[in-house]
Tab-separated table of C-alpha atoms in Angstrom:
chain	number	residue	atom	x	y	z
A	1	MET	CA	10.574	-140.846	49.002
A	2	THR	CA	7.834	-143.292	49.944
A	3	THR	CA	4.236	-142.174	49.376
A	4	ILE	CA	1.770	-142.801	52.171
A	5	GLY	CA	-1.803	-143.575	51.152
A	6	LEU	CA	-4.623	-143.191	53.633
A	7	ILE	CA	-7.979	-144.918	53.431
A	8	GLY	CA	-9.904	-142.975	56.016
A	9	SER	CA	-8.966	-139.443	57.049
A	10	GLY	CA	-10.547	-138.985	60.466
A	11	ASN	CA	-8.673	-138.157	63.659
A	12	ILE	CA	-5.990	-140.841	63.380
A	13	GLY	CA	-5.738	-140.661	59.596
A	14	SER	CA	-5.338	-136.896	59.468
A	15	THR	CA	-2.809	-137.006	62.317
A	16	VAL	CA	-0.718	-139.669	60.587
A	17	ALA	CA	-0.932	-137.614	57.405
A	18	LYS	CA	0.425	-134.514	59.126
A	19	LEU	CA	3.254	-136.445	60.775
A	20	ALA	CA	4.120	-137.987	57.415
A	21	VAL	CA	4.100	-134.660	55.566
A	22	ASP	CA	6.231	-133.090	58.298
A	23	ALA	CA	8.709	-135.951	57.841
A	24	GLY	CA	8.908	-135.321	54.095
A	25	TYR	CA	6.545	-137.963	52.720
A	26	ASP	CA	4.020	-137.392	49.958
A	27	VAL	CA	0.522	-138.218	51.175
A	28	VAL	CA	-2.650	-139.227	49.343
A	29	LEU	CA	-5.764	-138.990	51.498
A	30	SER	CA	-9.193	-140.488	50.938
A	31	ASN	CA	-12.470	-141.088	52.723
A	32	SER	CA	-15.882	-142.526	51.966
A	33	ARG	CA	-17.425	-139.127	51.179
A	34	GLY	CA	-15.254	-138.034	48.265
A	35	PRO	CA	-12.041	-136.034	47.770
A	36	GLU	CA	-13.841	-132.699	47.666
A	37	THR	CA	-14.648	-133.094	51.384
A	38	LEU	CA	-10.911	-133.167	52.163
A	39	ALA	CA	-10.096	-129.824	50.545
A	40	ASP	CA	-9.523	-127.975	53.829
A	41	LEU	CA	-7.322	-130.733	55.241
A	42	VAL	CA	-5.246	-130.914	52.063
A	43	ALA	CA	-4.843	-127.134	52.058
A	44	ALA	CA	-3.648	-127.221	55.662
A	45	LEU	CA	-1.163	-130.017	54.938
A	46	GLY	CA	0.339	-128.230	51.959
A	47	PRO	CA	1.716	-129.227	48.563
A	48	LYS	CA	2.896	-132.697	49.586
A	49	ALA	CA	-0.712	-133.796	50.192
A	50	ARG	CA	-3.569	-134.455	47.793
A	51	ALA	CA	-7.003	-136.033	47.999
A	52	ALA	CA	-8.316	-138.952	45.987
A	53	ARG	CA	-10.804	-141.790	46.125
A	54	PRO	CA	-9.929	-144.846	48.249
A	55	ALA	CA	-8.884	-147.033	45.317
A	56	GLU	CA	-6.643	-144.224	44.032
A	57	ALA	CA	-5.052	-143.691	47.440
A	58	ALA	CA	-4.483	-147.435	47.687
A	59	ALA	CA	-2.832	-147.511	44.273
A	60	ALA	CA	-0.659	-144.462	44.962
A	61	GLY	CA	0.649	-145.499	48.369
A	62	ASP	CA	3.820	-147.487	48.895
A	63	ILE	CA	2.562	-147.890	52.459
A	64	VAL	CA	-1.195	-147.560	52.965
A	65	VAL	CA	-2.820	-146.773	56.314
A	66	VAL	CA	-6.343	-148.171	56.679
A	67	THR	CA	-8.163	-146.206	59.334
A	68	VAL	CA	-11.878	-146.777	58.847
A	69	PRO	CA	-14.478	-148.052	61.312
A	70	LEU	CA	-14.163	-151.809	61.599
A	71	LYS	CA	-17.710	-152.310	60.324
A	72	ALA	CA	-16.518	-150.891	56.971
A	73	TYR	CA	-13.419	-153.069	56.542
A	74	ARG	CA	-14.955	-155.026	53.654
A	75	ASP	CA	-15.239	-151.759	51.709
A	76	VAL	CA	-11.452	-151.365	51.617
A	77	PRO	CA	-10.385	-151.954	47.989
A	78	ALA	CA	-8.348	-155.164	47.854
A	79	GLU	CA	-7.027	-155.218	44.294
A	80	PRO	CA	-4.886	-152.048	44.402
A	81	LEU	CA	-3.414	-153.156	47.749
A	82	ALA	CA	-2.144	-156.498	46.460
A	83	GLY	CA	1.357	-157.134	47.791
A	84	LYS	CA	1.552	-153.797	49.609
A	85	VAL	CA	2.273	-152.964	53.234
A	86	VAL	CA	-1.008	-151.989	54.915
A	87	ILE	CA	-1.030	-150.506	58.417
A	88	ASP	CA	-4.355	-151.247	60.096
A	89	THR	CA	-5.517	-148.943	62.909
A	90	ASN	CA	-8.854	-150.664	63.600
A	91	ASN	CA	-10.351	-151.448	66.980
A	92	TYR	CA	-13.536	-153.355	67.716
A	93	TYR	CA	-16.331	-151.327	69.311
A	94	PRO	CA	-19.500	-153.461	69.256
A	95	GLU	CA	-21.674	-150.440	70.022
A	96	ARG	CA	-20.461	-148.927	66.725
A	97	ASP	CA	-19.571	-151.963	64.619
A	98	GLY	CA	-22.236	-154.444	65.706
A	99	GLN	CA	-21.436	-157.817	67.207
A	100	ILE	CA	-18.832	-159.838	65.300
A	101	ALA	CA	-18.908	-163.444	66.462
A	102	GLU	CA	-15.276	-164.274	65.641
A	103	LEU	CA	-14.062	-161.331	67.697
A	104	ASP	CA	-16.434	-162.017	70.565
A	105	SER	CA	-15.170	-165.592	70.772
A	106	GLY	CA	-11.498	-164.653	70.401
A	107	THR	CA	-11.055	-166.838	67.323
A	108	ALA	CA	-10.071	-163.843	65.155
A	109	THR	CA	-8.548	-160.402	65.506
A	110	THR	CA	-9.554	-157.181	63.798
A	111	SER	CA	-6.383	-157.106	61.722
A	112	GLY	CA	-6.771	-160.780	60.924
A	113	LEU	CA	-10.175	-160.030	59.435
A	114	LEU	CA	-8.689	-157.253	57.306
A	115	GLN	CA	-5.849	-159.534	56.202
A	116	GLU	CA	-8.348	-162.194	55.167
A	117	HIS	CA	-10.286	-159.601	53.165
A	118	LEU	CA	-7.195	-158.164	51.445
A	119	GLY	CA	-5.539	-161.443	50.518
A	120	THR	CA	-1.971	-160.784	49.368
A	121	ALA	CA	-1.523	-157.422	51.079
A	122	LYS	CA	0.828	-157.489	54.082
A	123	VAL	CA	-1.157	-156.172	57.035
A	124	VAL	CA	0.586	-154.687	60.066
A	125	LYS	CA	-1.390	-153.628	63.135
A	126	GLY	CA	-0.425	-150.158	64.344
A	127	PHE	CA	-1.610	-146.759	65.612
A	128	ASN	CA	-4.690	-148.360	67.220
A	129	ASN	CA	-3.732	-147.946	70.880
A	130	ILE	CA	-2.958	-144.220	71.053
A	131	TYR	CA	-5.276	-141.207	71.258
A	132	PHE	CA	-4.847	-139.014	68.204
A	133	LYS	CA	-3.862	-135.925	70.205
A	134	HIS	CA	-1.120	-137.887	71.957
A	135	LEU	CA	0.020	-139.223	68.594
A	136	ALA	CA	0.284	-135.669	67.304
A	137	GLU	CA	2.282	-134.473	70.320
A	138	GLN	CA	4.573	-137.253	71.505
A	139	GLY	CA	6.826	-137.924	68.502
A	140	ARG	CA	10.529	-137.373	69.208
A	141	PRO	CA	13.777	-137.708	67.226
A	142	SER	CA	15.471	-141.093	67.263
A	143	GLY	CA	17.585	-141.609	70.375
A	144	THR	CA	15.639	-139.142	72.525
A	145	ALA	CA	15.457	-140.417	76.109
A	146	ASP	CA	11.694	-139.938	76.500
A	147	ARG	CA	10.750	-141.225	73.051
A	148	ALA	CA	7.405	-143.042	73.000
A	149	ALA	CA	6.929	-146.444	71.389
A	150	LEU	CA	4.013	-147.982	69.538
A	151	PRO	CA	3.322	-151.718	69.283
A	152	ILE	CA	3.093	-153.369	65.895
A	153	PHE	CA	1.969	-156.845	64.859
A	154	GLY	CA	2.193	-158.661	61.564
A	155	ASP	CA	2.815	-161.928	59.787
A	156	ALA	CA	5.311	-160.621	57.190
A	157	PRO	CA	8.753	-159.651	58.563
A	158	ASP	CA	9.486	-157.297	55.663
A	159	ALA	CA	6.217	-155.453	56.259
A	160	LYS	CA	7.019	-155.045	59.947
A	161	ARG	CA	10.435	-153.656	59.013
A	162	ALA	CA	8.791	-151.139	56.680
A	163	ALA	CA	6.310	-150.125	59.387
A	164	THR	CA	9.137	-149.787	61.923
A	165	GLU	CA	11.073	-147.518	59.566
A	166	PHE	CA	7.994	-145.389	58.961
A	167	LEU	CA	7.314	-145.039	62.681
A	168	ASP	CA	10.937	-144.104	63.301
A	169	THR	CA	10.780	-141.410	60.637
A	170	ILE	CA	7.676	-139.809	62.128
A	171	GLY	CA	9.037	-139.889	65.681
A	172	TYR	CA	8.247	-143.220	67.343
A	173	ASP	CA	9.986	-146.426	68.313
A	174	ALA	CA	8.237	-149.676	67.401
A	175	VAL	CA	7.765	-152.697	69.649
A	176	ASP	CA	7.211	-155.951	67.772
A	177	GLY	CA	4.331	-157.627	69.586
A	178	GLY	CA	4.166	-160.723	67.385
A	179	THR	CA	1.813	-161.920	64.689
A	180	LEU	CA	-1.636	-160.685	63.717
A	181	ALA	CA	-3.048	-163.438	65.930
A	182	ASP	CA	-1.338	-161.687	68.863
A	183	SER	CA	-2.651	-158.236	68.007
A	184	TRP	CA	-5.480	-158.423	70.547
A	185	ARG	CA	-2.781	-157.499	73.066
A	186	SER	CA	-2.936	-153.834	71.995
A	187	GLU	CA	-6.662	-153.439	71.538
A	188	ARG	CA	-9.369	-151.811	73.628
A	189	ASP	CA	-9.155	-152.293	77.415
A	190	THR	CA	-5.674	-153.841	77.358
A	191	PRO	CA	-2.851	-152.391	79.523
A	192	VAL	CA	-1.139	-150.741	76.535
A	193	TYR	CA	-4.306	-149.080	75.239
A	194	VAL	CA	-4.213	-145.246	75.547
A	195	GLN	CA	-3.291	-144.969	79.239
A	196	PRO	CA	0.515	-145.224	78.926
A	197	TYR	CA	0.552	-142.170	76.657
A	198	ARG	CA	-1.624	-140.233	79.088
A	199	ASP	CA	0.834	-141.104	81.872
A	200	ALA	CA	3.957	-140.428	79.763
A	201	GLN	CA	5.000	-144.038	80.403
A	202	ALA	CA	5.169	-145.359	76.864
A	203	ASP	CA	8.867	-145.961	76.313
A	204	THR	CA	9.899	-149.219	74.663
A	205	ALA	CA	10.367	-151.146	77.916
A	206	SER	CA	7.025	-149.989	79.325
A	207	VAL	CA	5.129	-150.850	76.155
A	208	ARG	CA	6.737	-154.285	76.045
A	209	ALA	CA	5.811	-154.921	79.695
A	210	ARG	CA	2.218	-153.856	79.135
A	211	LEU	CA	1.886	-156.115	76.108
A	212	ASP	CA	3.120	-158.988	78.249
A	213	GLU	CA	0.510	-158.149	80.913
A	214	ALA	CA	-2.417	-158.412	78.495
A	215	ALA	CA	-4.850	-161.241	79.178
A	216	ARG	CA	-8.090	-162.316	77.579
């Protein structure tokens, strides 16, 4: 069974970890404060979860979820992620992250910046457009009529296939939104950001339509 590494274990990270454990994955969690601060979360998740430092979680994961504030993306360890599938949950919040000229001008995307930093890792944008409580609650078995979908973006087809399989296992359909250069379509203040899951209108067709509606 694939091991899921997590760099960052806040609301989204801990939710993804629980979904993964419930689906049978082994999970290695990390944060910037040290593994001892994750003891309660690991205890709640059970024997398939353990805590480590970010570089150790990166090395252990077959798929690694990076879910840190964007301003900290350069702290993500690149070497142990070489060649691996990395799911990036980042969004750009200037009030938190500071102004980033390439994002303000639209010449880069958040996941593009992470891809540039990581080099040979295969970055896939995902989990960034859904509130963590909705993520925890809206997973459904494959084929369920009201199953929610999440958009993904990436430049490596094999990485997008791996991300799609992971999403399917934890209860979600995936909608391929294009490359990392297209990933702005799911970020803050776009039609697919948060609201569809509040309205229970996040099936595959609805997510696709909302991606198509996005405009800069």
